PDB file of C-alpha atoms in Angstrom:
ATOM      1  CA  MET T   1     -21.186  14.285 -69.768  1.00  0.00           C
ATOM      2  CA  ILE T   2     -24.947  14.152 -70.039  1.00  0.00           C
ATOM      3  CA  ALA T   3     -25.971  12.632 -66.667  1.00  0.00           C
ATOM      4  CA  ALA T   4     -29.059  10.941 -68.082  1.00  0.00           C
ATOM      5  CA  GLY T   5     -31.334   8.533 -66.260  1.00  0.00           C
ATOM      6  CA  ILE T   6     -30.587   6.622 -63.085  1.00  0.00           C
ATOM      7  CA  SER T   7     -29.026   3.182 -62.647  1.00  0.00           C
ATOM      8  CA  ARG T   8     -28.152   2.995 -58.923  1.00  0.00           C
ATOM      9  CA  VAL T   9     -29.155   4.713 -55.692  1.00  0.00           C
ATOM     10  CA  LEU T  10     -27.422   4.034 -52.380  1.00  0.00           C
ATOM     11  CA  TYR T  11     -27.301   5.693 -48.992  1.00  0.00           C
ATOM     12  CA  ALA T  12     -24.724   5.592 -46.222  1.00  0.00           C
ATOM     13  CA  GLU T  13     -24.124   7.104 -42.831  1.00  0.00           C
ATOM     14  CA  THR T  14     -22.828  10.672 -43.018  1.00  0.00           C
ATOM     15  CA  SER T  15     -20.014   9.738 -40.623  1.00  0.00           C
ATOM     16  CA  LEU T  16     -18.339   7.849 -43.488  1.00  0.00           C
ATOM     17  CA  VAL T  17     -17.576  11.211 -45.132  1.00  0.00           C
ATOM     18  CA  THR T  18     -14.453  12.397 -43.317  1.00  0.00           C
ATOM     19  CA  GLY T  19     -13.255  15.205 -45.599  1.00  0.00           C
ATOM     20  CA  ASP T  20     -13.154  16.375 -49.188  1.00  0.00           C
ATOM     21  CA  LEU T  21     -14.346  13.450 -51.321  1.00  0.00           C
ATOM     22  CA  THR T  22     -12.229  11.726 -53.933  1.00  0.00           C
ATOM     23  CA  GLY T  23     -13.219   8.940 -56.287  1.00  0.00           C
ATOM     24  CA  ALA T  24     -11.369   6.419 -54.101  1.00  0.00           C
ATOM     25  CA  ALA T  25     -13.083   7.670 -50.928  1.00  0.00           C
ATOM     26  CA  LEU T  26     -16.452   7.439 -52.677  1.00  0.00           C
ATOM     27  CA  LYS T  27     -15.709   3.841 -53.704  1.00  0.00           C
ATOM     28  CA  THR T  28     -15.057   2.996 -50.042  1.00  0.00           C
ATOM     29  CA  ILE T  29     -18.381   4.596 -49.037  1.00  0.00           C
ATOM     30  CA  ILE T  30     -20.238   2.744 -51.820  1.00  0.00           C
ATOM     31  CA  ASP T  31     -18.716  -0.576 -50.693  1.00  0.00           C
ATOM     32  CA  ALA T  32     -19.806   0.141 -47.095  1.00  0.00           C
ATOM     33  CA  ALA T  33     -23.337   0.992 -48.263  1.00  0.00           C
ATOM     34  CA  VAL T  34     -23.590  -2.238 -50.259  1.00  0.00           C
ATOM     35  CA  THR T  35     -22.249  -4.301 -47.337  1.00  0.00           C
ATOM     36  CA  ALA T  36     -24.810  -2.668 -45.009  1.00  0.00           C
ATOM     37  CA  GLY T  37     -27.652  -3.414 -47.445  1.00  0.00           C
ATOM     38  CA  HIS T  38     -28.240   0.264 -48.169  1.00  0.00           C
ATOM     39  CA  GLU T  39     -28.771   0.037 -51.911  1.00  0.00           C
ATOM     40  CA  VAL T  40     -32.211   0.917 -53.248  1.00  0.00           C
ATOM     41  CA  GLU T  41     -33.329  -2.036 -55.360  1.00  0.00           C
ATOM     42  CA  ASN T  42     -36.507  -0.573 -56.884  1.00  0.00           C
ATOM     43  CA  ILE T  43     -37.351   2.936 -58.044  1.00  0.00           C
ATOM     44  CA  HIS T  44     -40.960   3.078 -59.158  1.00  0.00           C
ATOM     45  CA  GLY T  45     -41.732   4.206 -62.701  1.00  0.00           C
ATOM     46  CA  GLU T  46     -40.394   7.578 -63.735  1.00  0.00           C
ATOM     47  CA  THR T  47     -40.183   9.067 -60.232  1.00  0.00           C
ATOM     48  CA  TRP T  48     -36.417   9.802 -60.153  1.00  0.00           C
ATOM     49  CA  ASN T  49     -35.610  13.517 -60.247  1.00  0.00           C
ATOM     50  CA  LEU T  50     -32.654  15.777 -59.460  1.00  0.00           C
ATOM     51  CA  GLU T  51     -33.421  19.466 -59.335  1.00  0.00           C
ATOM     52  CA  GLU T  52     -31.947  22.706 -58.063  1.00  0.00           C
ATOM     53  CA  SER T  53     -34.447  25.412 -57.235  1.00  0.00           C
ATOM     54  CA  GLU T  54     -33.960  28.932 -58.543  1.00  0.00           C
ATOM     55  CA  PRO T  55     -31.770  31.165 -56.391  1.00  0.00           C
ATOM     56  CA  ASN T  56     -33.364  34.048 -54.536  1.00  0.00           C
ATOM     57  CA  VAL T  57     -31.754  37.257 -55.811  1.00  0.00           C
ATOM     58  CA  THR T  58     -32.380  40.690 -54.340  1.00  0.00           C
ATOM     59  CA  ARG T  59     -30.936  43.584 -56.318  1.00  0.00           C
ATOM     60  CA  TYR T  60     -30.432  47.071 -54.961  1.00  0.00           C
ATOM     61  CA  LYS T  61     -30.688  50.157 -57.122  1.00  0.00           C
ATOM     62  CA  ASN T  62     -28.732  53.356 -56.902  1.00  0.00           C
ATOM     63  CA  GLN T  63     -31.485  55.910 -56.347  1.00  0.00           C
ATOM     64  CA  LEU T  64     -29.442  58.568 -58.173  1.00  0.00           C
ATOM     65  CA  THR T  65     -28.927  56.569 -61.396  1.00  0.00           C
ATOM     66  CA  GLY T  66     -31.702  53.970 -61.296  1.00  0.00           C
ATOM     67  CA  GLN T  67     -29.129  51.255 -62.002  1.00  0.00           C
ATOM     68  CA  ASN T  68     -28.464  48.136 -59.955  1.00  0.00           C
ATOM     69  CA  TYR T  69     -25.267  48.532 -57.970  1.00  0.00           C
ATOM     70  CA  ARG T  70     -25.216  45.392 -55.795  1.00  0.00           C
ATOM     71  CA  GLN T  71     -27.127  42.215 -55.101  1.00  0.00           C
ATOM     72  CA  ASP T  72     -27.631  39.520 -52.487  1.00  0.00           C
ATOM     73  CA  THR T  73     -27.947  35.934 -53.700  1.00  0.00           C
ATOM     74  CA  VAL T  74     -29.223  32.944 -51.743  1.00  0.00           C
ATOM     75  CA  MET T  75     -28.697  29.756 -53.724  1.00  0.00           C
ATOM     76  CA  GLY T  76     -31.615  27.388 -54.193  1.00  0.00           C
ATOM     77  CA  ASP T  77     -31.912  23.948 -52.621  1.00  0.00           C
ATOM     78  CA  ILE T  78     -30.565  20.916 -54.483  1.00  0.00           C
ATOM     79  CA  GLN T  79     -32.804  17.878 -54.117  1.00  0.00           C
ATOM     80  CA  ALA T  80     -32.859  14.305 -55.364  1.00  0.00           C
ATOM     81  CA  SER T  81     -36.234  12.586 -55.174  1.00  0.00           C
ATOM     82  CA  PHE T  82     -37.627   9.180 -56.087  1.00  0.00           C
ATOM     83  CA  THR T  83     -40.253   6.688 -54.974  1.00  0.00           C
ATOM     84  CA  ILE T  84     -39.191   3.246 -53.786  1.00  0.00           C
ATOM     85  CA  GLY T  85     -41.761   0.799 -55.127  1.00  0.00           C
ATOM     86  CA  LYS T  86     -40.542  -2.360 -53.351  1.00  0.00           C
ATOM     87  CA  TYR T  87     -38.809  -2.259 -49.972  1.00  0.00           C
ATOM     88  CA  ASP T  88     -38.416  -4.047 -46.669  1.00  0.00           C
ATOM     89  CA  TYR T  89     -39.163  -2.886 -43.126  1.00  0.00           C
ATOM     90  CA  GLN T  90     -35.502  -2.148 -42.395  1.00  0.00           C
ATOM     91  CA  THR T  91     -35.262   0.206 -45.386  1.00  0.00           C
ATOM     92  CA  LYS T  92     -38.483   1.898 -44.267  1.00  0.00           C
ATOM     93  CA  ALA T  93     -37.019   2.443 -40.778  1.00  0.00           C
ATOM     94  CA  ASN T  94     -33.674   3.643 -42.192  1.00  0.00           C
ATOM     95  CA  LEU T  95     -35.309   6.287 -44.385  1.00  0.00           C
ATOM     96  CA  MET T  96     -38.495   7.181 -42.422  1.00  0.00           C
ATOM     97  CA  GLY T  97     -37.384   6.652 -38.870  1.00  0.00           C
ATOM     98  CA  GLY T  98     -39.542   4.649 -36.514  1.00  0.00           C
ATOM     99  CA  GLU T  99     -38.649   1.180 -35.376  1.00  0.00           C
ATOM    100  CA  ILE T 100     -38.691  -2.283 -36.831  1.00  0.00           C
ATOM    101  CA  ILE T 101     -40.743  -4.903 -34.993  1.00  0.00           C
ATOM    102  CA  LYS T 102     -39.112  -8.253 -34.337  1.00  0.00           C
ATOM    103  CA  ASN T 103     -40.371 -11.672 -33.333  1.00  0.00           C
ATOM    104  CA  GLY T 104     -37.187 -13.111 -31.886  1.00  0.00           C
ATOM    105  CA  SER T 105     -34.532 -12.273 -34.459  1.00  0.00           C
ATOM    106  CA  GLU T 106     -37.001 -12.103 -37.376  1.00  0.00           C
ATOM    107  CA  ILE T 107     -38.168  -8.684 -38.607  1.00  0.00           C
ATOM    108  CA  VAL T 108     -41.971  -8.839 -38.846  1.00  0.00           C
ATOM    109  CA  GLY T 109     -43.083  -5.189 -39.005  1.00  0.00           C
ATOM    110  CA  TRP T 110     -42.455  -1.487 -38.507  1.00  0.00           C
ATOM    111  CA  LYS T 111     -43.910   1.209 -36.267  1.00  0.00           C
ATOM    112  CA  ARG T 112     -43.873   4.944 -36.827  1.00  0.00           C
ATOM    113  CA  ALA T 113     -41.859   7.264 -34.592  1.00  0.00           C
ATOM    114  CA  ALA T 114     -43.826   9.301 -32.069  1.00  0.00           C
ATOM    115  CA  GLY T 115     -43.187  12.647 -33.726  1.00  0.00           C
ATOM    116  CA  ALA T 116     -41.032  14.357 -36.304  1.00  0.00           C
ATOM    117  CA  VAL T 117     -37.775  12.606 -37.134  1.00  0.00           C
ATOM    118  CA  GLU T 118     -34.687  14.199 -38.669  1.00  0.00           C
ATOM    119  CA  ILE T 119     -32.725  11.796 -40.836  1.00  0.00           C
ATOM    120  CA  TYR T 120     -29.412  12.564 -42.521  1.00  0.00           C
ATOM    121  CA  LYS T 121     -27.741  10.199 -44.985  1.00  0.00           C
ATOM    122  CA  CYS T 122     -24.967  10.354 -47.523  1.00  0.00           C
ATOM    123  CA  LEU T 123     -27.021   9.992 -50.718  1.00  0.00           C
ATOM    124  CA  ILE T 124     -25.253   8.460 -53.736  1.00  0.00           C
ATOM    125  CA  CYS T 125     -26.772   8.226 -57.213  1.00  0.00           C
ATOM    126  CA  LYS T 126     -25.299   6.813 -60.433  1.00  0.00           C
ATOM    127  CA  THR T 127     -26.660   7.856 -63.813  1.00  0.00           C
ATOM    128  CA  ASP T 128     -27.096   5.581 -66.815  1.00  0.00           C
ATOM    129  CA  ASP T 129     -24.032   7.192 -68.418  1.00  0.00           C
ATOM    130  CA  ASP T 130     -21.722   6.386 -65.469  1.00  0.00           C
ATOM    131  CA  GLN T 131     -21.781   9.668 -63.560  1.00  0.00           C
ATOM    132  CA  TRP T 132     -21.911   9.612 -59.758  1.00  0.00           C
ATOM    133  CA  CYS T 133     -23.766  12.369 -57.897  1.00  0.00           C
ATOM    134  CA  VAL T 134     -23.149  12.529 -54.145  1.00  0.00           C
ATOM    135  CA  PHE T 135     -24.738  14.554 -51.356  1.00  0.00           C
ATOM    136  CA  PRO T 136     -22.380  13.862 -48.403  1.00  0.00           C
ATOM    137  CA  LYS T 137     -25.111  15.038 -46.032  1.00  0.00           C
ATOM    138  CA  ALA T 138     -28.689  14.933 -47.286  1.00  0.00           C
ATOM    139  CA  ALA T 139     -31.674  15.787 -45.120  1.00  0.00           C
ATOM    140  CA  VAL T 140     -33.908  12.842 -46.003  1.00  0.00           C
ATOM    141  CA  VAL T 141     -37.661  13.210 -45.744  1.00  0.00           C
ATOM    142  CA  THR T 142     -39.647  10.092 -46.617  1.00  0.00           C
ATOM    143  CA  ARG T 143     -43.401   9.608 -46.737  1.00  0.00           C
ATOM    144  CA  GLU T 144     -45.787   6.912 -47.848  1.00  0.00           C
ATOM    145  CA  THR T 145     -47.447   7.577 -51.192  1.00  0.00           C
ATOM    146  CA  ASN T 146     -49.764   5.847 -53.631  1.00  0.00           C
ATOM    147  CA  ALA T 147     -47.714   4.440 -56.508  1.00  0.00           C
ATOM    148  CA  ASP T 148     -50.004   2.766 -59.070  1.00  0.00           C
ATOM    149  CA  LYS T 149     -52.212   0.887 -56.572  1.00  0.00           C
ATOM    150  CA  ALA T 150     -49.369   0.167 -54.103  1.00  0.00           C
ATOM    151  CA  ILE T 151     -47.822   2.085 -51.212  1.00  0.00           C
ATOM    152  CA  GLY T 152     -44.405   3.409 -52.155  1.00  0.00           C
ATOM    153  CA  LEU T 153     -41.865   5.348 -50.140  1.00  0.00           C
ATOM    154  CA  ALA T 154     -41.462   8.841 -51.608  1.00  0.00           C
ATOM    155  CA  VAL T 155     -37.928   9.943 -50.693  1.00  0.00           C
ATOM    156  CA  ALA T 156     -36.603  13.497 -50.970  1.00  0.00           C
ATOM    157  CA  GLY T 157     -32.960  14.150 -50.096  1.00  0.00           C
ATOM    158  CA  THR T 158     -31.887  17.785 -49.882  1.00  0.00           C
ATOM    159  CA  ALA T 159     -28.164  18.570 -49.980  1.00  0.00           C
ATOM    160  CA  MET T 160     -26.985  20.128 -46.713  1.00  0.00           C
ATOM    161  CA  GLU T 161     -23.694  21.551 -45.487  1.00  0.00           C
ATOM    162  CA  PRO T 162     -21.619  18.475 -44.537  1.00  0.00           C
ATOM    163  CA  ASP T 163     -20.215  17.930 -41.051  1.00  0.00           C
ATOM    164  CA  ALA T 164     -16.767  16.889 -42.315  1.00  0.00           C
ATOM    165  CA  GLU T 165     -14.262  19.701 -42.665  1.00  0.00           C
ATOM    166  CA  GLY T 166     -13.367  20.358 -46.299  1.00  0.00           C
ATOM    167  CA  ALA T 167     -16.366  18.493 -47.713  1.00  0.00           C
ATOM    168  CA  ARG T 168     -18.830  20.225 -50.031  1.00  0.00           C
ATOM    169  CA  SER T 169     -22.603  19.763 -50.287  1.00  0.00           C
ATOM    170  CA  GLU T 170     -22.559  18.132 -53.739  1.00  0.00           C
ATOM    171  CA  TYR T 171     -20.038  16.171 -55.810  1.00  0.00           C
ATOM    172  CA  TRP T 172     -20.023  14.688 -59.289  1.00  0.00           C
ATOM    173  CA  PHE T 173     -17.524  12.024 -60.396  1.00  0.00           C
ATOM    174  CA  ASP T 174     -17.029  10.230 -63.678  1.00  0.00           C
ATOM    175  CA  GLY T 175     -17.334   6.493 -63.116  1.00  0.00           C
ATOM    176  CA  SER T 176     -13.707   5.980 -64.173  1.00  0.00           C
ATOM    177  CA  GLU T 177     -12.648   7.861 -61.013  1.00  0.00           C
ATOM    178  CA  VAL T 178     -14.693   5.750 -58.612  1.00  0.00           C
ATOM    179  CA  LYS T 179     -12.346   2.808 -58.102  1.00  0.00           C
TER     180      LYS T 179
END
């Protein structure tokens, strides 16, 4: 496994994660995301990134010997980030909050929420070499950003503790398991 590049990014409602994930359960979630139109169709340039920040480690020394005898470790955040270069108003509302504006049944615009919005999504990413990375509950923060003379949506999804009992904050599956 190398987990190089990115070939697909999808998002789904966190409620679709009902327990410890399996490849089959992930396939069901992916199918639901595709059906709902929650697949990102355009990631601008080289903006895709997956990174885990350094853990915060505090070591305690034995005053008598000068040697470390215990430590506290707080793991770093795990975050996937990318900029969507081409999107529609519904995607903007799904990932930024706010509301779409309709003229009858036609979506004609978007308006920002009146304050801070907390958005949680199941974030699903597939690498070029057929590896699936999943955050069952990602805190999604999206902002508008300049992307080569256009306004892109800069998305950052941070892995959180999932709501579903038995689920973990991050999963990786080989593509052969997601069927």
